[in-house]
Amino acid sequence: MMDQLSDAQLYRRQFAIGPRFLEAFPSWKRVSIGAFCATVHPDLPICQVSDGEYSITLLGYILDPDHWQLLDEPIVRGLVSELMNGRLVQALGRLGGRWVLVANTPTKTLVFNDAFGMRQVHYTENSDERWCAAQPGLLARTLGLAVDERALGALGHAAHKQFWLPGARTVYDGVVRLAPNHSLELRSGRMERYWPDGPCVAASLEDAVDACVTVAQGMFRAAHARFRLAQTITAGWDSRLSLAASRPVSNDVFYFSMHYWSRPDDYRDLAVPAALLPKLGLKHHVIRCPDVMEPSFERIYMKSVQPAHYDYGTIAQGMLDHGLADRLCVKNCVANIVRTSYVLPESSCPATAEDLLDLTWVAPSAFLVDSVDEWCRQTAPHLNGFDMSELFYWEHWLGGWQATSQHEWELVLDAFDPVNSPSLMAICLSVPRKLPSPD
């Protein structure tokens, strides 16, 4: 399968938006968005709809769980109407998929991404020119940006194979990640939080369960109508949740588990699916990943995202070698936000940067403390009764660390999470952690 990759796949499914097109990529698609120029890899879908001075440009794919037959164009056309009536943010609240959306009006050019930022946006700050792109390395290459030595030291490459930078700061000086629940006004370079947009009103567990079933199954139907699906299955409850949601379309889903990093054959993420799926009449596939990447794959993988995780690359190569490149990968990680093991006790609020970093595996360097503290100070006035540590998990664990792995794997395939929905998460996070005892 390695002959499927060539230099044409470098920066696969990535984009850059700025005051001019990128001349370094003559084969990429070019789309004008008002005064801005979008240069887009050929394998990243684009849909642009205009109505007079208003337009929306979609990069990626967007799903409507309530109207699952709709494709990108009619969904985007409906969003243009909402934009003209000042209701775009509310309209985006019930939609899923993995996307970046640029809304252009006579006075603003606003950039949004999907609920958990799974299709990432990075942008320049304190710069004379306004740029944003899929990953910071593409901006650094285009603009000749310097590495931030403090950030590079905080990564600790040798200390942990799953290195990560909590907070919005990146390894390049002056390049910031757009966190979920925020928009970027590209003309001014201003980032603004748009959610939470109101007080947290307690929801019942029954309401949350009903919403989860409706949204997850609607998302699956919408994705199934457009894509060939391959669903990763582990021992995790989040994986089993998406398995249950996929049942109406299960005959067309390729269910698989990944065998990587020298884990034993009886490892729980392999053993549980192997026992469960046959009981449901479904075939279980095991994809064995190489211990090291082949040189030709490694060259493109490590260059496409900076910094890239070598160990994630061996998983990506395993998926390529087993023919998954033509499928949409179902990977349910968003649901973990409702697990209390990832958040602080309610008595710990308000949280500090040190408190939040203690929830992670990363060493709390001065750079990371400063980065997370910046987010804490910006977020605290807007909590509206929601939990800061849950928002940290949403916007940085999932919108940062987890989204990065999906971004790196775009060299091979695109991904889908059936509960990547802001309105659903708003309901789930409104359920009290301590529920009253049943009568």
GROMACS .gro file of C-alpha atoms in nm:
model
  439
    1MET     CA    1   0.000   0.000   0.000
    2MET     CA    2   0.295   0.234   0.042
    3ASP     CA    3   0.298   0.319  -0.329
    4GLN     CA    4  -0.032   0.502  -0.269
    5LEU     CA    5   0.159   0.786  -0.103
    6SER     CA    6   0.355   1.050  -0.287
    7ASP     CA    7   0.459   1.410  -0.239
    8ALA     CA    8   0.108   1.506  -0.352
    9GLN     CA    9  -0.013   1.380  -0.012
   10LEU     CA   10   0.211   1.621   0.181
   11TYR     CA   11  -0.016   1.836   0.403
   12ARG     CA   12  -0.310   1.623   0.292
   13ARG     CA   13  -0.654   1.773   0.369
   14GLN     CA   14  -0.496   2.094   0.500
   15PHE     CA   15  -0.565   2.458   0.416
   16ALA     CA   16  -0.434   2.810   0.464
   17ILE     CA   17  -0.632   3.134   0.454
   18GLY     CA   18  -0.463   3.472   0.425
   19PRO     CA   19  -0.421   3.785   0.214
   20ARG     CA   20  -0.280   3.586  -0.080
   21PHE     CA   21  -0.272   3.234  -0.222
   22LEU     CA   22   0.020   3.002  -0.144
   23GLU     CA   23   0.238   2.987  -0.455
   24ALA     CA   24   0.426   2.687  -0.313
   25PHE     CA   25   0.124   2.463  -0.385
   26PRO     CA   26   0.017   2.519  -0.748
   27SER     CA   27  -0.199   2.201  -0.755
   28TRP     CA   28  -0.409   2.307  -0.455
   29LYS     CA   29  -0.758   2.453  -0.493
   30ARG     CA   30  -0.798   2.829  -0.471
   31VAL     CA   31  -1.109   3.003  -0.340
   32SER     CA   32  -1.164   3.371  -0.265
   33ILE     CA   33  -1.345   3.463   0.058
   34GLY     CA   34  -1.404   3.836   0.045
   35ALA     CA   35  -1.060   3.995   0.071
   36PHE     CA   36  -0.902   3.667   0.181
   37CYS     CA   37  -0.758   3.381  -0.023
   38ALA     CA   38  -0.805   3.014   0.073
   39THR     CA   39  -0.548   2.765  -0.057
   40VAL     CA   40  -0.684   2.415   0.000
   41HIS     CA   41  -0.539   2.067  -0.053
   42PRO     CA   42  -0.723   1.881  -0.332
   43ASP     CA   43  -0.850   1.611  -0.094
   44LEU     CA   44  -1.021   1.855   0.146
   45PRO     CA   45  -1.380   1.917   0.030
   46ILE     CA   46  -1.493   2.279  -0.020
   47CYS     CA   47  -1.846   2.410  -0.042
   48GLN     CA   48  -1.913   2.783  -0.087
   49VAL     CA   49  -2.255   2.945  -0.098
   50SER     CA   50  -2.313   3.320  -0.145
   51ASP     CA   51  -2.611   3.551  -0.126
   52GLY     CA   52  -2.512   3.905  -0.221
   53GLU     CA   53  -2.249   4.030   0.025
   54TYR     CA   54  -2.290   3.731   0.253
   55SER     CA   55  -2.116   3.396   0.203
   56ILE     CA   56  -2.023   3.082   0.389
   57THR     CA   57  -1.729   2.865   0.289
   58LEU     CA   58  -1.716   2.512   0.433
   59LEU     CA   59  -1.391   2.313   0.451
   60GLY     CA   60  -1.456   1.949   0.536
   61TYR     CA   61  -1.800   1.792   0.580
   62ILE     CA   62  -2.100   1.891   0.793
   63LEU     CA   63  -2.388   1.669   0.913
   64ASP     CA   64  -2.746   1.742   1.016
   65PRO     CA   65  -2.874   1.468   1.250
   66ASP     CA   66  -3.234   1.586   1.212
   67HIS     CA   67  -3.224   1.588   0.831
   68TRP     CA   68  -2.968   1.317   0.766
   69GLN     CA   69  -3.031   1.300   0.391
   70LEU     CA   70  -2.896   1.653   0.337
   71LEU     CA   71  -2.555   1.702   0.176
   72ASP     CA   72  -2.315   1.989   0.243
   73GLU     CA   73  -2.456   2.236  -0.011
   74PRO     CA   74  -2.817   2.255   0.118
   75ILE     CA   75  -2.696   2.267   0.478
   76VAL     CA   76  -2.458   2.554   0.398
   77ARG     CA   77  -2.729   2.732   0.198
   78GLY     CA   78  -2.951   2.723   0.504
   79LEU     CA   79  -2.666   2.858   0.717
   80VAL     CA   80  -2.626   3.159   0.487
   81SER     CA   81  -2.984   3.254   0.566
   82GLU     CA   82  -2.913   3.217   0.937
   83LEU     CA   83  -2.600   3.432   0.898
   84MET     CA   84  -2.799   3.709   0.730
   85ASN     CA   85  -3.051   3.700   1.016
   86GLY     CA   86  -2.786   3.701   1.290
   87ARG     CA   87  -2.851   3.343   1.405
   88LEU     CA   88  -2.548   3.155   1.272
   89VAL     CA   89  -2.403   3.046   1.606
   90GLN     CA   90  -2.738   2.907   1.722
   91ALA     CA   91  -2.783   2.724   1.392
   92LEU     CA   92  -2.439   2.562   1.417
   93GLY     CA   93  -2.527   2.433   1.764
   94ARG     CA   94  -2.711   2.122   1.645
   95LEU     CA   95  -2.480   2.026   1.356
   96GLY     CA   96  -2.201   1.770   1.354
   97GLY     CA   97  -1.922   1.655   1.127
   98ARG     CA   98  -1.562   1.769   1.104
   99TRP     CA   99  -1.531   2.112   0.951
  100VAL     CA  100  -1.400   2.465   0.938
  101LEU     CA  101  -1.652   2.731   0.838
  102VAL     CA  102  -1.575   3.086   0.723
  103ALA     CA  103  -1.866   3.330   0.734
  104ASN     CA  104  -1.809   3.648   0.536
  105THR     CA  105  -2.028   3.959   0.583
  106PRO     CA  106  -1.989   4.324   0.484
  107THR     CA  107  -1.819   4.396   0.818
  108LYS     CA  108  -1.665   4.068   0.942
  109THR     CA  109  -1.493   3.748   0.833
  110LEU     CA  110  -1.560   3.491   1.104
  111VAL     CA  111  -1.390   3.152   1.134
  112PHE     CA  112  -1.553   2.866   1.328
  113ASN     CA  113  -1.478   2.497   1.358
  114ASP     CA  114  -1.680   2.195   1.467
  115ALA     CA  115  -1.793   2.157   1.828
  116PHE     CA  116  -1.477   1.993   1.960
  117GLY     CA  117  -1.235   2.147   1.712
  118MET     CA  118  -1.157   1.813   1.551
  119ARG     CA  119  -1.073   1.998   1.230
  120GLN     CA  120  -0.823   2.234   1.379
  121VAL     CA  121  -0.756   2.602   1.312
  122HIS     CA  122  -0.435   2.785   1.404
  123TYR     CA  123  -0.388   3.156   1.352
  124THR     CA  124  -0.129   3.429   1.376
  125GLU     CA  125  -0.155   3.697   1.642
  126ASN     CA  126   0.024   4.030   1.675
  127SER     CA  127   0.102   4.022   1.304
  128ASP     CA  128   0.055   4.280   1.029
  129GLU     CA  129  -0.104   4.009   0.811
  130ARG     CA  130  -0.395   3.789   0.917
  131TRP     CA  131  -0.349   3.420   0.852
  132CYS     CA  132  -0.504   3.096   0.970
  133ALA     CA  133  -0.429   2.737   0.871
  134ALA     CA  134  -0.489   2.375   0.959
  135GLN     CA  135  -0.166   2.341   1.154
  136PRO     CA  136   0.107   2.574   1.279
  137GLY     CA  137   0.384   2.421   1.069
  138LEU     CA  138   0.215   2.532   0.749
  139LEU     CA  139   0.203   2.890   0.880
  140ALA     CA  140   0.566   2.869   0.990
  141ARG     CA  141   0.672   2.748   0.644
  142THR     CA  142   0.470   3.021   0.471
  143LEU     CA  143   0.568   3.312   0.694
  144GLY     CA  144   0.916   3.207   0.811
  145LEU     CA  145   0.816   3.192   1.178
  146ALA     CA  146   1.054   3.098   1.457
  147VAL     CA  147   1.017   2.811   1.701
  148ASP     CA  148   0.927   2.907   2.058
  149GLU     CA  149   1.208   2.747   2.258
  150ARG     CA  150   1.002   2.747   2.579
  151ALA     CA  151   0.725   2.553   2.406
  152LEU     CA  152   0.971   2.308   2.254
  153GLY     CA  153   1.119   2.242   2.598
  154ALA     CA  154   0.772   2.189   2.746
  155LEU     CA  155   0.691   1.914   2.498
  156GLY     CA  156   0.935   1.669   2.651
  157HIS     CA  157   0.961   1.453   2.342
  158ALA     CA  158   1.178   1.195   2.515
  159ALA     CA  159   0.963   1.186   2.827
  160HIS     CA  160   0.632   1.072   2.680
  161LYS     CA  161   0.534   0.936   2.339
  162GLN     CA  162   0.200   1.121   2.362
  163PHE     CA  163   0.347   1.469   2.414
  164TRP     CA  164   0.100   1.754   2.420
  165LEU     CA  165   0.075   2.128   2.487
  166PRO     CA  166  -0.235   2.207   2.697
  167GLY     CA  167  -0.356   2.560   2.636
  168ALA     CA  168  -0.375   2.752   2.310
  169ARG     CA  169  -0.002   2.817   2.259
  170THR     CA  170   0.192   2.621   1.996
  171VAL     CA  171   0.557   2.547   1.925
  172TYR     CA  172   0.580   2.852   1.696
  173ASP     CA  173   0.606   3.202   1.837
  174GLY     CA  174   0.293   3.403   1.761
  175VAL     CA  175   0.080   3.109   1.641
  176VAL     CA  176  -0.223   3.013   1.851
  177ARG     CA  177  -0.477   2.730   1.828
  178LEU     CA  178  -0.842   2.831   1.801
  179ALA     CA  179  -1.008   2.650   2.091
  180PRO     CA  180  -1.359   2.504   2.061
  181ASN     CA  181  -1.645   2.738   2.158
  182HIS     CA  182  -1.451   3.032   2.010
  183SER     CA  183  -1.460   3.218   1.680
  184LEU     CA  184  -1.184   3.411   1.506
  185GLU     CA  185  -1.261   3.744   1.339
  186LEU     CA  186  -1.002   3.726   1.066
  187ARG     CA  187  -0.997   4.094   0.968
  188SER     CA  188  -0.905   4.214   1.318
  189GLY     CA  189  -0.740   3.894   1.443
  190ARG     CA  190  -0.967   3.896   1.746
  191MET     CA  191  -1.068   3.568   1.910
  192GLU     CA  192  -1.400   3.562   2.095
  193ARG     CA  193  -1.579   3.301   2.309
  194TYR     CA  194  -1.939   3.235   2.203
  195TRP     CA  195  -2.030   2.951   2.445
  196PRO     CA  196  -2.146   2.919   2.722
  197ASP     CA  197  -2.401   3.170   2.600
  198GLY     CA  198  -2.636   3.148   2.896
  199PRO     CA  199  -2.668   3.012   3.251
  200CYS     CA  200  -2.633   2.639   3.318
  201VAL     CA  201  -2.985   2.510   3.386
  202ALA     CA  202  -2.997   2.163   3.540
  203ALA     CA  203  -3.110   1.892   3.299
  204SER     CA  204  -3.238   1.548   3.388
  205LEU     CA  205  -3.047   1.232   3.312
  206GLU     CA  206  -3.345   1.111   3.109
  207ASP     CA  207  -3.335   1.421   2.888
  208ALA     CA  208  -2.962   1.379   2.831
  209VAL     CA  209  -2.998   1.010   2.740
  210ASP     CA  210  -3.283   1.083   2.498
  211ALA     CA  211  -3.083   1.361   2.333
  212CYS     CA  212  -2.774   1.141   2.304
  213VAL     CA  213  -2.968   0.859   2.137
  214THR     CA  214  -3.138   1.095   1.891
  215VAL     CA  215  -2.823   1.287   1.798
  216ALA     CA  216  -2.584   0.989   1.778
  217GLN     CA  217  -2.815   0.780   1.562
  218GLY     CA  218  -2.898   1.080   1.342
  219MET     CA  219  -2.528   1.151   1.293
  220PHE     CA  220  -2.464   0.788   1.202
  221ARG     CA  221  -2.743   0.791   0.944
  222ALA     CA  222  -2.609   1.113   0.795
  223ALA     CA  223  -2.252   0.982   0.778
  224HIS     CA  224  -2.366   0.644   0.641
  225ALA     CA  225  -2.558   0.818   0.362
  226ARG     CA  226  -2.236   0.974   0.232
  227PHE     CA  227  -1.938   0.762   0.336
  228ARG     CA  228  -1.813   0.409   0.375
  229LEU     CA  229  -1.762   0.374   0.750
  230ALA     CA  230  -1.492   0.197   0.949
  231GLN     CA  231  -1.545   0.200   1.324
  232THR     CA  232  -1.270   0.149   1.580
  233ILE     CA  233  -1.379  -0.067   1.875
  234THR     CA  234  -1.201  -0.090   2.211
  235ALA     CA  235  -1.298  -0.196   2.564
  236GLY     CA  236  -1.400   0.159   2.650
  237TRP     CA  237  -1.759   0.250   2.727
  238ASP     CA  238  -1.740   0.537   2.477
  239SER     CA  239  -1.658   0.283   2.207
  240ARG     CA  240  -1.953   0.067   2.312
  241LEU     CA  241  -2.179   0.374   2.307
  242SER     CA  242  -2.095   0.441   1.943
  243LEU     CA  243  -2.133   0.068   1.867
  244ALA     CA  244  -2.490   0.083   2.000
  245ALA     CA  245  -2.560   0.399   1.800
  246SER     CA  246  -2.433   0.234   1.481
  247ARG     CA  247  -2.666  -0.067   1.501
  248PRO     CA  248  -2.918   0.060   1.241
  249VAL     CA  249  -2.638   0.074   0.981
  250SER     CA  250  -2.410  -0.198   1.123
  251ASN     CA  251  -2.428  -0.423   0.817
  252ASP     CA  252  -2.230  -0.163   0.622
  253VAL     CA  253  -1.971  -0.081   0.889
  254PHE     CA  254  -1.618  -0.227   0.903
  255TYR     CA  255  -1.551  -0.283   1.277
  256PHE     CA  256  -1.187  -0.303   1.375
  257SER     CA  257  -0.940  -0.283   1.663
  258MET     CA  258  -0.580  -0.165   1.645
  259HIS     CA  259  -0.294  -0.385   1.768
  260TYR     CA  260   0.001  -0.154   1.830
  261TRP     CA  261   0.289  -0.060   2.061
  262SER     CA  262   0.374  -0.423   2.141
  263ARG     CA  263   0.057  -0.475   2.341
  264PRO     CA  264  -0.020  -0.843   2.416
  265ASP     CA  265  -0.283  -1.038   2.222
  266ASP     CA  266  -0.505  -1.054   2.533
  267TYR     CA  267  -0.493  -0.678   2.590
  268ARG     CA  268  -0.842  -0.561   2.694
  269ASP     CA  269  -0.890  -0.332   2.392
  270LEU     CA  270  -0.847  -0.639   2.171
  271ALA     CA  271  -1.006  -0.908   2.388
  272VAL     CA  272  -1.332  -0.728   2.469
  273PRO     CA  273  -1.426  -0.645   2.107
  274ALA     CA  274  -1.324  -0.996   1.999
  275ALA     CA  275  -1.576  -1.141   2.246
  276LEU     CA  276  -1.850  -0.880   2.200
  277LEU     CA  277  -1.886  -0.833   1.826
  278PRO     CA  278  -1.951  -1.199   1.729
  279LYS     CA  279  -2.232  -1.207   1.987
  280LEU     CA  280  -2.394  -0.924   1.792
  281GLY     CA  281  -2.346  -1.104   1.463
  282LEU     CA  282  -2.072  -0.862   1.356
  283LYS     CA  283  -1.726  -0.945   1.226
  284HIS     CA  284  -1.427  -0.820   1.424
  285HIS     CA  285  -1.113  -0.720   1.233
  286VAL     CA  286  -0.774  -0.672   1.398
  287ILE     CA  287  -0.528  -0.438   1.231
  288ARG     CA  288  -0.169  -0.503   1.328
  289CYS     CA  289   0.045  -0.192   1.310
  290PRO     CA  290   0.418  -0.192   1.240
  291ASP     CA  291   0.662  -0.112   1.517
  292VAL     CA  292   0.831   0.145   1.293
  293MET     CA  293   0.715   0.342   0.991
  294GLU     CA  294   0.853   0.264   0.649
  295PRO     CA  295   1.095   0.541   0.543
  296SER     CA  296   0.881   0.666   0.253
  297PHE     CA  297   0.573   0.694   0.477
  298GLU     CA  298   0.770   0.841   0.768
  299ARG     CA  299   0.912   1.120   0.551
  300ILE     CA  300   0.570   1.250   0.451
  301TYR     CA  301   0.401   1.182   0.786
  302MET     CA  302   0.656   1.363   1.000
  303LYS     CA  303   0.671   1.657   0.759
  304SER     CA  304   0.295   1.704   0.720
  305VAL     CA  305   0.236   1.817   1.080
  306GLN     CA  306   0.484   1.989   1.309
  307PRO     CA  307   0.546   1.850   1.559
  308ALA     CA  308   0.417   1.503   1.468
  309HIS     CA  309   0.399   1.200   1.699
  310TYR     CA  310   0.613   0.917   1.563
  311ASP     CA  311   0.413   0.654   1.752
  312TYR     CA  312   0.085   0.781   1.608
  313GLY     CA  313   0.243   0.742   1.266
  314THR     CA  314   0.285   0.367   1.310
  315ILE     CA  315  -0.092   0.344   1.373
  316ALA     CA  316  -0.165   0.554   1.067
  317GLN     CA  317   0.053   0.331   0.853
  318GLY     CA  318  -0.129   0.026   0.986
  319MET     CA  319  -0.463   0.173   0.873
  320LEU     CA  320  -0.318   0.257   0.531
  321ASP     CA  321  -0.167  -0.089   0.486
  322HIS     CA  322  -0.504  -0.251   0.565
  323GLY     CA  323  -0.698  -0.053   0.305
  324LEU     CA  324  -0.889   0.192   0.524
  325ALA     CA  325  -0.790   0.501   0.324
  326ASP     CA  326  -1.124   0.508   0.137
  327ARG     CA  327  -1.334   0.501   0.455
  328LEU     CA  328  -1.447   0.752   0.717
  329CYS     CA  329  -1.313   0.640   1.054
  330VAL     CA  330  -1.564   0.643   1.342
  331LYS     CA  331  -1.380   0.732   1.661
  332ASN     CA  332  -1.593   0.820   1.962
  333CYS     CA  333  -1.380   1.011   2.210
  334VAL     CA  334  -1.602   1.313   2.281
  335ALA     CA  335  -1.834   1.116   2.511
  336ASN     CA  336  -1.558   1.087   2.771
  337ILE     CA  337  -1.632   1.444   2.875
  338VAL     CA  338  -1.914   1.320   3.101
  339ARG     CA  339  -1.680   1.098   3.306
  340THR     CA  340  -1.587   1.249   3.641
  341SER     CA  341  -1.240   1.090   3.635
  342TYR     CA  342  -1.127   1.371   3.403
  343VAL     CA  343  -1.253   1.664   3.609
  344LEU     CA  344  -1.189   1.824   3.945
  345PRO     CA  345  -1.412   1.773   4.250
  346GLU     CA  346  -1.674   2.043   4.263
  347SER     CA  347  -1.519   2.168   4.587
  348SER     CA  348  -1.199   2.254   4.394
  349CYS     CA  349  -1.355   2.537   4.197
  350PRO     CA  350  -1.250   2.791   4.097
  351ALA     CA  351  -0.968   2.596   3.939
  352THR     CA  352  -0.613   2.713   3.884
  353ALA     CA  353  -0.381   2.627   3.597
  354GLU     CA  354  -0.187   2.397   3.830
  355ASP     CA  355  -0.510   2.217   3.929
  356LEU     CA  356  -0.601   2.155   3.566
  357LEU     CA  357  -0.253   2.042   3.465
  358ASP     CA  358  -0.255   1.794   3.753
  359LEU     CA  359  -0.540   1.616   3.575
  360THR     CA  360  -0.307   1.544   3.282
  361TRP     CA  361   0.011   1.342   3.241
  362VAL     CA  362   0.226   1.638   3.132
  363ALA     CA  363   0.488   1.798   3.353
  364PRO     CA  364   0.367   2.147   3.455
  365SER     CA  365   0.646   2.361   3.309
  366ALA     CA  366   0.636   2.738   3.345
  367PHE     CA  367   0.537   2.767   2.978
  368LEU     CA  368   0.235   2.538   3.022
  369VAL     CA  369   0.128   2.704   3.347
  370ASP     CA  370   0.136   3.042   3.172
  371SER     CA  371  -0.057   2.908   2.872
  372VAL     CA  372  -0.330   2.741   3.078
  373ASP     CA  373  -0.348   3.032   3.320
  374GLU     CA  374  -0.414   3.263   3.025
  375TRP     CA  375  -0.708   3.040   2.927
  376CYS     CA  376  -0.835   3.031   3.289
  377ARG     CA  377  -0.836   3.411   3.315
  378GLN     CA  378  -1.020   3.444   2.984
  379THR     CA  379  -1.270   3.170   3.067
  380ALA     CA  380  -1.363   3.240   3.431
  381PRO     CA  381  -1.592   3.539   3.358
  382HIS     CA  382  -1.792   3.332   3.105
  383LEU     CA  383  -1.858   3.006   3.293
  384ASN     CA  384  -2.226   3.083   3.365
  385GLY     CA  385  -2.240   2.797   3.613
  386PHE     CA  386  -2.057   2.540   3.400
  387ASP     CA  387  -1.754   2.360   3.541
  388MET     CA  388  -1.413   2.498   3.442
  389SER     CA  389  -1.242   2.159   3.446
  390GLU     CA  390  -1.508   2.016   3.213
  391LEU     CA  391  -1.452   2.303   2.973
  392PHE     CA  392  -1.076   2.244   3.001
  393TYR     CA  393  -1.129   1.880   2.904
  394TRP     CA  394  -1.353   1.988   2.614
  395GLU     CA  395  -1.135   2.264   2.475
  396HIS     CA  396  -0.786   2.127   2.543
  397TRP     CA  397  -0.782   1.752   2.608
  398LEU     CA  398  -1.028   1.683   2.325
  399GLY     CA  399  -0.988   1.999   2.116
  400GLY     CA  400  -0.609   1.984   2.153
  401TRP     CA  401  -0.457   1.644   2.221
  402GLN     CA  402  -0.728   1.422   2.068
  403ALA     CA  403  -0.786   1.651   1.771
  404THR     CA  404  -0.413   1.648   1.697
  405SER     CA  405  -0.408   1.270   1.650
  406GLN     CA  406  -0.702   1.291   1.408
  407HIS     CA  407  -0.528   1.574   1.226
  408GLU     CA  408  -0.208   1.371   1.184
  409TRP     CA  409  -0.405   1.073   1.052
  410GLU     CA  410  -0.559   1.287   0.777
  411LEU     CA  411  -0.266   1.173   0.568
  412VAL     CA  412  -0.454   0.840   0.554
  413LEU     CA  413  -0.822   0.900   0.633
  414ASP     CA  414  -1.079   1.142   0.773
  415ALA     CA  415  -1.261   1.087   1.103
  416PHE     CA  416  -1.610   1.114   1.251
  417ASP     CA  417  -1.742   1.133   1.609
  418PRO     CA  418  -2.118   1.071   1.641
  419VAL     CA  419  -2.161   1.294   1.947
  420ASN     CA  420  -1.951   1.588   1.824
  421SER     CA  421  -2.244   1.825   1.880
  422PRO     CA  422  -2.244   2.144   2.089
  423SER     CA  423  -2.614   2.137   2.174
  424LEU     CA  424  -2.586   1.775   2.293
  425MET     CA  425  -2.284   1.854   2.508
  426ALA     CA  426  -2.463   2.153   2.660
  427ILE     CA  427  -2.738   1.918   2.778
  428CYS     CA  428  -2.498   1.650   2.903
  429LEU     CA  429  -2.290   1.899   3.101
  430SER     CA  430  -2.607   2.040   3.258
  431VAL     CA  431  -2.686   1.710   3.430
  432PRO     CA  432  -2.580   1.737   3.797
  433ARG     CA  433  -2.287   1.514   3.884
  434LYS     CA  434  -2.470   1.391   4.194
  435LEU     CA  435  -2.813   1.273   4.093
  436PRO     CA  436  -3.096   1.235   4.347
  437SER     CA  437  -3.166   0.881   4.463
  438PRO     CA  438  -3.467   0.719   4.298
  439ASP     CA  439  -3.781   0.697   4.511
   0.00000   0.00000   0.00000
